[in-house]
Amino acid sequence: MAETEEPKKLESESLSDPPPAPAPAPAPAEEEKPVVEAPKDPQPTKDKSETPPPSAPEHKAEADHSKVLAIVEKPSEPAAEEKSKEGSVNRDAVLARVATEKRLSLIRAWEESEKSKAENKAHKKLSAVGSWENTKKATVEAELKKIEEKLEKKKAEYVEQMKNKIALIHKAAEEKRAAIEAKRGEDLLKAEETAAKYRATGNAPKKLLGMVKLTIVGRLSDGLCLAKGPSSLNEEHENFSFYKRQGEFILREISRGALPPSKMTIRADHHCFNYMVENGIAFITLCDSSYPRKLAFHYLQDLQKEFENFDSSLIKKVTRPYCLVKFDGVIGNIRKQYIDTRTQANLSKLNANRKQDLDIATENLSEIIERWRYSEILERPSTSTSQAVSPIWCSPRLEVIAMKWTPITVTIFVVTVVLWATIIHADDNFMILN
């Protein structure tokens, strides 16, 4: 039985394995012919009639094997049919599996090719973006370098211009210093010569240091100068007009509220402007810096007391500067009292209330001028915008055009209307006559 089961197992294993080609299928039919013809062999009759010699065991083994084969092969015909059916079914399954594997391999190959195409396309686009970025960066950097070069050139030009201006300013300052030094030497020589003359003659100088040099009385409502009085400086002197303009400038600043409307001392070079405001009238005087400030304000108080005696209605009617000539004489008379600071009256005024210091503000004229310039710069845009804006036309240019062409357009419109009306009336009359 074991021998019969072994060929069955071998046959099943051979059928289960997928055959590479259908050519070896008729092989069992060829093997079946000797198996079917085995019982017709006359060897079993010979075995019955004649006994084989004992010296031939191989013939016995072959006979036994043929018998075994004959016994096994007889009932194997229906199994061969089943095996052939199973082989055809397995062949179809194998062919279907091969087809599916082929299809899957094609799909896998197509997927890999599409992926490679997408990667190549993305790589090309990324490389293009990278090259575009590099070119744009290069162009921007080149523009930046050009701008930096232009700025460097402009900076160098501006530096050169500033250096030239500084050199010119330094040159002008040196010239002014030289002129001041020359004037100082001339003044020193002149003072020494006059002092030598006074010593030789035995006389004393009439003019004392620190006298009142200029006086201006003005109205605060409009900044108009009413009187100026006599001056120690000659009107043809070069400094007279300069100090006069400074005094008028201080009066304008007081009138517009840039300076305190009470009392103040303003330093200007080696001189001082002292002013006092009472009842809308400003009293300004120019003195040397060595002149006592207390005495200068006593002088202004005396002017204010004398000015109260004038008619206020007459003061309001004044429209031209320095028209109040009557007060010039009063200013000259009071000024004579304060020329000499060593008189008994002036010394008593200086010694009175010596313990009480004058609480009066002091400021430099240069600072006031700088403030005025800054305020002018700030006021320029507001004035320009106020002039540019028109309430009706919102533009001065449109307003000019409208004022120029509006009458012309109105007249043309009226004339055309009149002509049109006359033509229509004439046509109506003609139609009626017809």
mmCIF file with all atom_site columns, C-alpha atoms in Angstrom, residues 207-380:
data_model
loop_
_atom_site.group_PDB
_atom_site.id
_atom_site.type_symbol
_atom_site.label_atom_id
_atom_site.label_alt_id
_atom_site.label_comp_id
_atom_site.label_asym_id
_atom_site.label_entity_id
_atom_site.label_seq_id
_atom_site.pdbx_PDB_ins_code
_atom_site.Cartn_x
_atom_site.Cartn_y
_atom_site.Cartn_z
_atom_site.occupancy
_atom_site.B_iso_or_equiv
_atom_site.pdbx_formal_charge
_atom_site.auth_seq_id
_atom_site.auth_comp_id
_atom_site.auth_asym_id
_atom_site.auth_atom_id
_atom_site.pdbx_PDB_model_num
ATOM 1   C CA . LYS A 1 207 ? 29.889 163.784 28.103 1.00 0.00 ? 207 LYS A CA 1
ATOM 2   C CA . LEU A 1 208 ? 29.883 161.043 30.694 1.00 0.00 ? 208 LEU A CA 1
ATOM 3   C CA . LEU A 1 209 ? 29.782 157.311 30.148 1.00 0.00 ? 209 LEU A CA 1
ATOM 4   C CA . GLY A 1 210 ? 26.460 155.502 29.968 1.00 0.00 ? 210 GLY A CA 1
ATOM 5   C CA . MET A 1 211 ? 24.220 158.303 28.832 1.00 0.00 ? 211 MET A CA 1
ATOM 6   C CA . VAL A 1 212 ? 20.767 157.892 27.242 1.00 0.00 ? 212 VAL A CA 1
ATOM 7   C CA . LYS A 1 213 ? 21.311 157.656 23.474 1.00 0.00 ? 213 LYS A CA 1
ATOM 8   C CA . LEU A 1 214 ? 17.902 156.977 21.875 1.00 0.00 ? 214 LEU A CA 1
ATOM 9   C CA . THR A 1 215 ? 14.244 157.179 22.939 1.00 0.00 ? 215 THR A CA 1
ATOM 10  C CA . ILE A 1 216 ? 11.153 155.852 21.079 1.00 0.00 ? 216 ILE A CA 1
ATOM 11  C CA . VAL A 1 217 ? 7.494  156.215 22.112 1.00 0.00 ? 217 VAL A CA 1
ATOM 12  C CA . GLY A 1 218 ? 5.024  153.936 20.304 1.00 0.00 ? 218 GLY A CA 1
ATOM 13  C CA . ARG A 1 219 ? 1.424  152.753 20.255 1.00 0.00 ? 219 ARG A CA 1
ATOM 14  C CA . LEU A 1 220 ? 0.793  149.071 20.971 1.00 0.00 ? 220 LEU A CA 1
ATOM 15  C CA . SER A 1 221 ? -2.515 148.699 19.110 1.00 0.00 ? 221 SER A CA 1
ATOM 16  C CA . ASP A 1 222 ? -0.803 148.862 15.710 1.00 0.00 ? 222 ASP A CA 1
ATOM 17  C CA . GLY A 1 223 ? 2.917  149.178 16.581 1.00 0.00 ? 223 GLY A CA 1
ATOM 18  C CA . LEU A 1 224 ? 3.140  152.767 15.268 1.00 0.00 ? 224 LEU A CA 1
ATOM 19  C CA . CYS A 1 225 ? 6.052  154.950 16.454 1.00 0.00 ? 225 CYS A CA 1
ATOM 20  C CA . LEU A 1 226 ? 4.715  158.286 17.736 1.00 0.00 ? 226 LEU A CA 1
ATOM 21  C CA . ALA A 1 227 ? 7.879  160.151 18.794 1.00 0.00 ? 227 ALA A CA 1
ATOM 22  C CA . LYS A 1 228 ? 11.606 159.566 19.069 1.00 0.00 ? 228 LYS A CA 1
ATOM 23  C CA . GLY A 1 229 ? 13.096 162.674 20.687 1.00 0.00 ? 229 GLY A CA 1
ATOM 24  C CA . PRO A 1 230 ? 16.643 163.969 20.258 1.00 0.00 ? 230 PRO A CA 1
ATOM 25  C CA . SER A 1 231 ? 19.471 161.445 20.115 1.00 0.00 ? 231 SER A CA 1
ATOM 26  C CA . SER A 1 232 ? 23.055 161.602 21.310 1.00 0.00 ? 232 SER A CA 1
ATOM 27  C CA . LEU A 1 233 ? 24.018 159.926 18.046 1.00 0.00 ? 233 LEU A CA 1
ATOM 28  C CA . ASN A 1 234 ? 24.078 162.003 14.922 1.00 0.00 ? 234 ASN A CA 1
ATOM 29  C CA . GLU A 1 235 ? 21.401 160.924 12.426 1.00 0.00 ? 235 GLU A CA 1
ATOM 30  C CA . GLU A 1 236 ? 24.089 160.636 9.772  1.00 0.00 ? 236 GLU A CA 1
ATOM 31  C CA . HIS A 1 237 ? 26.035 158.222 11.971 1.00 0.00 ? 237 HIS A CA 1
ATOM 32  C CA . GLU A 1 238 ? 26.082 154.647 10.697 1.00 0.00 ? 238 GLU A CA 1
ATOM 33  C CA . ASN A 1 239 ? 24.875 153.179 14.007 1.00 0.00 ? 239 ASN A CA 1
ATOM 34  C CA . PHE A 1 240 ? 21.893 155.500 14.404 1.00 0.00 ? 240 PHE A CA 1
ATOM 35  C CA . SER A 1 241 ? 19.698 153.847 11.758 1.00 0.00 ? 241 SER A CA 1
ATOM 36  C CA . PHE A 1 242 ? 20.748 150.390 12.975 1.00 0.00 ? 242 PHE A CA 1
ATOM 37  C CA . TYR A 1 243 ? 19.692 151.047 16.580 1.00 0.00 ? 243 TYR A CA 1
ATOM 38  C CA . LYS A 1 244 ? 16.553 152.814 15.389 1.00 0.00 ? 244 LYS A CA 1
ATOM 39  C CA . ARG A 1 245 ? 15.488 149.740 13.406 1.00 0.00 ? 245 ARG A CA 1
ATOM 40  C CA . GLN A 1 246 ? 16.152 147.540 16.425 1.00 0.00 ? 246 GLN A CA 1
ATOM 41  C CA . GLY A 1 247 ? 13.968 149.780 18.612 1.00 0.00 ? 247 GLY A CA 1
ATOM 42  C CA . GLU A 1 248 ? 11.127 149.666 16.061 1.00 0.00 ? 248 GLU A CA 1
ATOM 43  C CA . PHE A 1 249 ? 11.472 145.878 15.875 1.00 0.00 ? 249 PHE A CA 1
ATOM 44  C CA . ILE A 1 250 ? 11.152 145.623 19.674 1.00 0.00 ? 250 ILE A CA 1
ATOM 45  C CA . LEU A 1 251 ? 8.012  147.816 19.528 1.00 0.00 ? 251 LEU A CA 1
ATOM 46  C CA . ARG A 1 252 ? 6.442  145.508 16.912 1.00 0.00 ? 252 ARG A CA 1
ATOM 47  C CA . GLU A 1 253 ? 7.271  142.422 18.974 1.00 0.00 ? 253 GLU A CA 1
ATOM 48  C CA . ILE A 1 254 ? 5.632  143.978 22.045 1.00 0.00 ? 254 ILE A CA 1
ATOM 49  C CA . SER A 1 255 ? 2.536  144.921 20.024 1.00 0.00 ? 255 SER A CA 1
ATOM 50  C CA . ARG A 1 256 ? 2.063  141.356 18.685 1.00 0.00 ? 256 ARG A CA 1
ATOM 51  C CA . GLY A 1 257 ? 2.513  139.838 22.164 1.00 0.00 ? 257 GLY A CA 1
ATOM 52  C CA . ALA A 1 258 ? 5.904  138.154 21.658 1.00 0.00 ? 258 ALA A CA 1
ATOM 53  C CA . LEU A 1 259 ? 7.405  140.125 24.571 1.00 0.00 ? 259 LEU A CA 1
ATOM 54  C CA . PRO A 1 260 ? 5.898  140.693 28.052 1.00 0.00 ? 260 PRO A CA 1
ATOM 55  C CA . PRO A 1 261 ? 3.760  143.904 28.173 1.00 0.00 ? 261 PRO A CA 1
ATOM 56  C CA . SER A 1 262 ? 5.297  145.331 31.356 1.00 0.00 ? 262 SER A CA 1
ATOM 57  C CA . LYS A 1 263 ? 9.024  145.993 31.824 1.00 0.00 ? 263 LYS A CA 1
ATOM 58  C CA . MET A 1 264 ? 12.079 144.365 30.337 1.00 0.00 ? 264 MET A CA 1
ATOM 59  C CA . THR A 1 265 ? 15.758 144.840 29.545 1.00 0.00 ? 265 THR A CA 1
ATOM 60  C CA . ILE A 1 266 ? 17.125 143.599 26.213 1.00 0.00 ? 266 ILE A CA 1
ATOM 61  C CA . ARG A 1 267 ? 20.863 143.329 25.700 1.00 0.00 ? 267 ARG A CA 1
ATOM 62  C CA . ALA A 1 268 ? 22.275 144.271 22.299 1.00 0.00 ? 268 ALA A CA 1
ATOM 63  C CA . ASP A 1 269 ? 26.073 144.184 21.976 1.00 0.00 ? 269 ASP A CA 1
ATOM 64  C CA . HIS A 1 270 ? 27.436 146.805 24.411 1.00 0.00 ? 270 HIS A CA 1
ATOM 65  C CA . HIS A 1 271 ? 24.055 148.523 24.790 1.00 0.00 ? 271 HIS A CA 1
ATOM 66  C CA . CYS A 1 272 ? 20.746 147.827 26.491 1.00 0.00 ? 272 CYS A CA 1
ATOM 67  C CA . PHE A 1 273 ? 17.154 148.520 25.428 1.00 0.00 ? 273 PHE A CA 1
ATOM 68  C CA . ASN A 1 274 ? 14.917 149.243 28.421 1.00 0.00 ? 274 ASN A CA 1
ATOM 69  C CA . TYR A 1 275 ? 11.175 149.517 27.841 1.00 0.00 ? 275 TYR A CA 1
ATOM 70  C CA . MET A 1 276 ? 8.049  150.089 29.913 1.00 0.00 ? 276 MET A CA 1
ATOM 71  C CA . VAL A 1 277 ? 4.391  149.745 28.870 1.00 0.00 ? 277 VAL A CA 1
ATOM 72  C CA . GLU A 1 278 ? 1.573  151.843 30.390 1.00 0.00 ? 278 GLU A CA 1
ATOM 73  C CA . ASN A 1 279 ? -1.995 152.376 29.083 1.00 0.00 ? 279 ASN A CA 1
ATOM 74  C CA . GLY A 1 280 ? -1.256 150.905 25.638 1.00 0.00 ? 280 GLY A CA 1
ATOM 75  C CA . ILE A 1 281 ? 1.863  153.102 25.094 1.00 0.00 ? 281 ILE A CA 1
ATOM 76  C CA . ALA A 1 282 ? 5.413  151.689 25.034 1.00 0.00 ? 282 ALA A CA 1
ATOM 77  C CA . PHE A 1 283 ? 8.405  153.799 26.132 1.00 0.00 ? 283 PHE A CA 1
ATOM 78  C CA . ILE A 1 284 ? 11.736 152.474 24.855 1.00 0.00 ? 284 ILE A CA 1
ATOM 79  C CA . THR A 1 285 ? 15.205 153.858 25.528 1.00 0.00 ? 285 THR A CA 1
ATOM 80  C CA . LEU A 1 286 ? 18.705 152.834 24.451 1.00 0.00 ? 286 LEU A CA 1
ATOM 81  C CA . CYS A 1 287 ? 21.571 153.185 26.935 1.00 0.00 ? 287 CYS A CA 1
ATOM 82  C CA . ASP A 1 288 ? 25.102 151.939 27.353 1.00 0.00 ? 288 ASP A CA 1
ATOM 83  C CA . SER A 1 289 ? 25.439 148.699 29.257 1.00 0.00 ? 289 SER A CA 1
ATOM 84  C CA . SER A 1 290 ? 27.258 150.599 32.027 1.00 0.00 ? 290 SER A CA 1
ATOM 85  C CA . TYR A 1 291 ? 24.325 152.984 32.566 1.00 0.00 ? 291 TYR A CA 1
ATOM 86  C CA . PRO A 1 292 ? 22.374 152.188 35.770 1.00 0.00 ? 292 PRO A CA 1
ATOM 87  C CA . ARG A 1 293 ? 19.205 150.317 34.915 1.00 0.00 ? 293 ARG A CA 1
ATOM 88  C CA . LYS A 1 294 ? 17.345 151.800 37.870 1.00 0.00 ? 294 LYS A CA 1
ATOM 89  C CA . LEU A 1 295 ? 18.012 155.294 36.581 1.00 0.00 ? 295 LEU A CA 1
ATOM 90  C CA . ALA A 1 296 ? 16.911 154.316 33.050 1.00 0.00 ? 296 ALA A CA 1
ATOM 91  C CA . PHE A 1 297 ? 13.504 153.162 34.342 1.00 0.00 ? 297 PHE A CA 1
ATOM 92  C CA . HIS A 1 298 ? 13.160 156.380 36.385 1.00 0.00 ? 298 HIS A CA 1
ATOM 93  C CA . TYR A 1 299 ? 13.665 158.207 33.090 1.00 0.00 ? 299 TYR A CA 1
ATOM 94  C CA . LEU A 1 300 ? 10.929 156.117 31.438 1.00 0.00 ? 300 LEU A CA 1
ATOM 95  C CA . GLN A 1 301 ? 8.554  156.777 34.355 1.00 0.00 ? 301 GLN A CA 1
ATOM 96  C CA . ASP A 1 302 ? 9.069  160.521 33.996 1.00 0.00 ? 302 ASP A CA 1
ATOM 97  C CA . LEU A 1 303 ? 8.284  160.244 30.270 1.00 0.00 ? 303 LEU A CA 1
ATOM 98  C CA . GLN A 1 304 ? 5.118  158.302 31.049 1.00 0.00 ? 304 GLN A CA 1
ATOM 99  C CA . LYS A 1 305 ? 3.928  160.933 33.545 1.00 0.00 ? 305 LYS A CA 1
ATOM 100 C CA . GLU A 1 306 ? 4.474  163.721 31.024 1.00 0.00 ? 306 GLU A CA 1
ATOM 101 C CA . PHE A 1 307 ? 2.773  161.745 28.256 1.00 0.00 ? 307 PHE A CA 1
ATOM 102 C CA . GLU A 1 308 ? -0.413 161.420 30.339 1.00 0.00 ? 308 GLU A CA 1
ATOM 103 C CA . ASN A 1 309 ? -0.904 165.193 30.002 1.00 0.00 ? 309 ASN A CA 1
ATOM 104 C CA . PHE A 1 310 ? -1.421 164.831 26.221 1.00 0.00 ? 310 PHE A CA 1
ATOM 105 C CA . ASP A 1 311 ? -4.889 164.428 24.767 1.00 0.00 ? 311 ASP A CA 1
ATOM 106 C CA . SER A 1 312 ? -5.674 160.723 24.208 1.00 0.00 ? 312 SER A CA 1
ATOM 107 C CA . SER A 1 313 ? -8.001 161.503 21.286 1.00 0.00 ? 313 SER A CA 1
ATOM 108 C CA . LEU A 1 314 ? -5.150 163.270 19.517 1.00 0.00 ? 314 LEU A CA 1
ATOM 109 C CA . ILE A 1 315 ? -2.906 160.256 20.050 1.00 0.00 ? 315 ILE A CA 1
ATOM 110 C CA . LYS A 1 316 ? -5.513 157.929 18.478 1.00 0.00 ? 316 LYS A CA 1
ATOM 111 C CA . LYS A 1 317 ? -5.762 160.149 15.381 1.00 0.00 ? 317 LYS A CA 1
ATOM 112 C CA . VAL A 1 318 ? -2.069 159.810 14.532 1.00 0.00 ? 318 VAL A CA 1
ATOM 113 C CA . THR A 1 319 ? -1.617 157.693 11.387 1.00 0.00 ? 319 THR A CA 1
ATOM 114 C CA . ARG A 1 320 ? 1.975  158.419 10.294 1.00 0.00 ? 320 ARG A CA 1
ATOM 115 C CA . PRO A 1 321 ? 5.106  157.471 12.225 1.00 0.00 ? 321 PRO A CA 1
ATOM 116 C CA . TYR A 1 322 ? 6.908  160.092 14.331 1.00 0.00 ? 322 TYR A CA 1
ATOM 117 C CA . CYS A 1 323 ? 4.140  162.682 13.838 1.00 0.00 ? 323 CYS A CA 1
ATOM 118 C CA . LEU A 1 324 ? 3.863  163.654 17.526 1.00 0.00 ? 324 LEU A CA 1
ATOM 119 C CA . VAL A 1 325 ? 6.515  166.357 17.255 1.00 0.00 ? 325 VAL A CA 1
ATOM 120 C CA . LYS A 1 326 ? 5.306  168.236 20.365 1.00 0.00 ? 326 LYS A CA 1
ATOM 121 C CA . PHE A 1 327 ? 6.439  165.401 22.598 1.00 0.00 ? 327 PHE A CA 1
ATOM 122 C CA . ASP A 1 328 ? 9.964  165.421 21.115 1.00 0.00 ? 328 ASP A CA 1
ATOM 123 C CA . GLY A 1 329 ? 10.747 168.607 23.047 1.00 0.00 ? 329 GLY A CA 1
ATOM 124 C CA . VAL A 1 330 ? 9.480  167.064 26.281 1.00 0.00 ? 330 VAL A CA 1
ATOM 125 C CA . ILE A 1 331 ? 11.701 164.034 25.702 1.00 0.00 ? 331 ILE A CA 1
ATOM 126 C CA . GLY A 1 332 ? 14.730 166.310 25.145 1.00 0.00 ? 332 GLY A CA 1
ATOM 127 C CA . ASN A 1 333 ? 14.095 168.267 28.382 1.00 0.00 ? 333 ASN A CA 1
ATOM 128 C CA . ILE A 1 334 ? 13.733 165.123 30.508 1.00 0.00 ? 334 ILE A CA 1
ATOM 129 C CA . ARG A 1 335 ? 16.767 163.519 28.833 1.00 0.00 ? 335 ARG A CA 1
ATOM 130 C CA . LYS A 1 336 ? 19.004 166.392 29.888 1.00 0.00 ? 336 LYS A CA 1
ATOM 131 C CA . GLN A 1 337 ? 18.243 165.596 33.528 1.00 0.00 ? 337 GLN A CA 1
ATOM 132 C CA . TYR A 1 338 ? 19.626 162.069 33.157 1.00 0.00 ? 338 TYR A CA 1
ATOM 133 C CA . ILE A 1 339 ? 22.801 162.788 31.164 1.00 0.00 ? 339 ILE A CA 1
ATOM 134 C CA . ASP A 1 340 ? 24.971 163.217 34.242 1.00 0.00 ? 340 ASP A CA 1
ATOM 135 C CA . THR A 1 341 ? 24.577 160.329 36.678 1.00 0.00 ? 341 THR A CA 1
ATOM 136 C CA . ARG A 1 342 ? 26.549 162.211 39.396 1.00 0.00 ? 342 ARG A CA 1
ATOM 137 C CA . THR A 1 343 ? 23.997 164.922 40.024 1.00 0.00 ? 343 THR A CA 1
ATOM 138 C CA . GLN A 1 344 ? 22.350 165.061 43.407 1.00 0.00 ? 344 GLN A CA 1
ATOM 139 C CA . ALA A 1 345 ? 18.914 164.198 42.047 1.00 0.00 ? 345 ALA A CA 1
ATOM 140 C CA . ASN A 1 346 ? 20.140 161.160 40.165 1.00 0.00 ? 346 ASN A CA 1
ATOM 141 C CA . LEU A 1 347 ? 22.229 159.934 43.108 1.00 0.00 ? 347 LEU A CA 1
ATOM 142 C CA . SER A 1 348 ? 19.209 160.216 45.418 1.00 0.00 ? 348 SER A CA 1
ATOM 143 C CA . LYS A 1 349 ? 17.138 158.196 42.929 1.00 0.00 ? 349 LYS A CA 1
ATOM 144 C CA . LEU A 1 350 ? 19.825 155.536 42.824 1.00 0.00 ? 350 LEU A CA 1
ATOM 145 C CA . ASN A 1 351 ? 20.174 155.383 46.626 1.00 0.00 ? 351 ASN A CA 1
ATOM 146 C CA . ALA A 1 352 ? 16.419 155.304 47.263 1.00 0.00 ? 352 ALA A CA 1
ATOM 147 C CA . ASN A 1 353 ? 15.158 151.795 48.098 1.00 0.00 ? 353 ASN A CA 1
ATOM 148 C CA . ARG A 1 354 ? 18.615 150.357 47.496 1.00 0.00 ? 354 ARG A CA 1
ATOM 149 C CA . LYS A 1 355 ? 17.725 147.176 49.339 1.00 0.00 ? 355 LYS A CA 1
ATOM 150 C CA . GLN A 1 356 ? 14.862 146.471 46.944 1.00 0.00 ? 356 GLN A CA 1
ATOM 151 C CA . ASP A 1 357 ? 16.197 145.027 43.708 1.00 0.00 ? 357 ASP A CA 1
ATOM 152 C CA . LEU A 1 358 ? 14.398 145.596 40.442 1.00 0.00 ? 358 LEU A CA 1
ATOM 153 C CA . ASP A 1 359 ? 12.470 142.451 39.469 1.00 0.00 ? 359 ASP A CA 1
ATOM 154 C CA . ILE A 1 360 ? 12.818 142.965 35.707 1.00 0.00 ? 360 ILE A CA 1
ATOM 155 C CA . ALA A 1 361 ? 13.389 140.246 33.114 1.00 0.00 ? 361 ALA A CA 1
ATOM 156 C CA . THR A 1 362 ? 16.514 140.354 30.949 1.00 0.00 ? 362 THR A CA 1
ATOM 157 C CA . GLU A 1 363 ? 16.981 138.797 27.525 1.00 0.00 ? 363 GLU A CA 1
ATOM 158 C CA . ASN A 1 364 ? 19.334 138.981 24.558 1.00 0.00 ? 364 ASN A CA 1
ATOM 159 C CA . LEU A 1 365 ? 18.203 140.589 21.318 1.00 0.00 ? 365 LEU A CA 1
ATOM 160 C CA . SER A 1 366 ? 19.645 137.714 19.263 1.00 0.00 ? 366 SER A CA 1
ATOM 161 C CA . GLU A 1 367 ? 17.328 135.216 20.983 1.00 0.00 ? 367 GLU A CA 1
ATOM 162 C CA . ILE A 1 368 ? 14.294 137.417 20.248 1.00 0.00 ? 368 ILE A CA 1
ATOM 163 C CA . ILE A 1 369 ? 15.306 137.643 16.572 1.00 0.00 ? 369 ILE A CA 1
ATOM 164 C CA . GLU A 1 370 ? 15.715 133.860 16.346 1.00 0.00 ? 370 GLU A CA 1
ATOM 165 C CA . ARG A 1 371 ? 12.256 133.341 17.838 1.00 0.00 ? 371 ARG A CA 1
ATOM 166 C CA . TRP A 1 372 ? 10.800 135.819 15.362 1.00 0.00 ? 372 TRP A CA 1
ATOM 167 C CA . ARG A 1 373 ? 12.419 134.016 12.419 1.00 0.00 ? 373 ARG A CA 1
ATOM 168 C CA . TYR A 1 374 ? 11.126 130.657 13.628 1.00 0.00 ? 374 TYR A CA 1
ATOM 169 C CA . SER A 1 375 ? 7.589  132.010 14.019 1.00 0.00 ? 375 SER A CA 1
ATOM 170 C CA . GLU A 1 376 ? 7.769  133.490 10.513 1.00 0.00 ? 376 GLU A CA 1
ATOM 171 C CA . ILE A 1 377 ? 8.773  130.102 9.084  1.00 0.00 ? 377 ILE A CA 1
ATOM 172 C CA . LEU A 1 378 ? 5.857  128.435 10.876 1.00 0.00 ? 378 LEU A CA 1
ATOM 173 C CA . GLU A 1 379 ? 3.362  131.069 9.734  1.00 0.00 ? 379 GLU A CA 1
ATOM 174 C CA . ARG A 1 380 ? 4.338  130.921 6.034  1.00 0.00 ? 380 ARG A CA 1
#
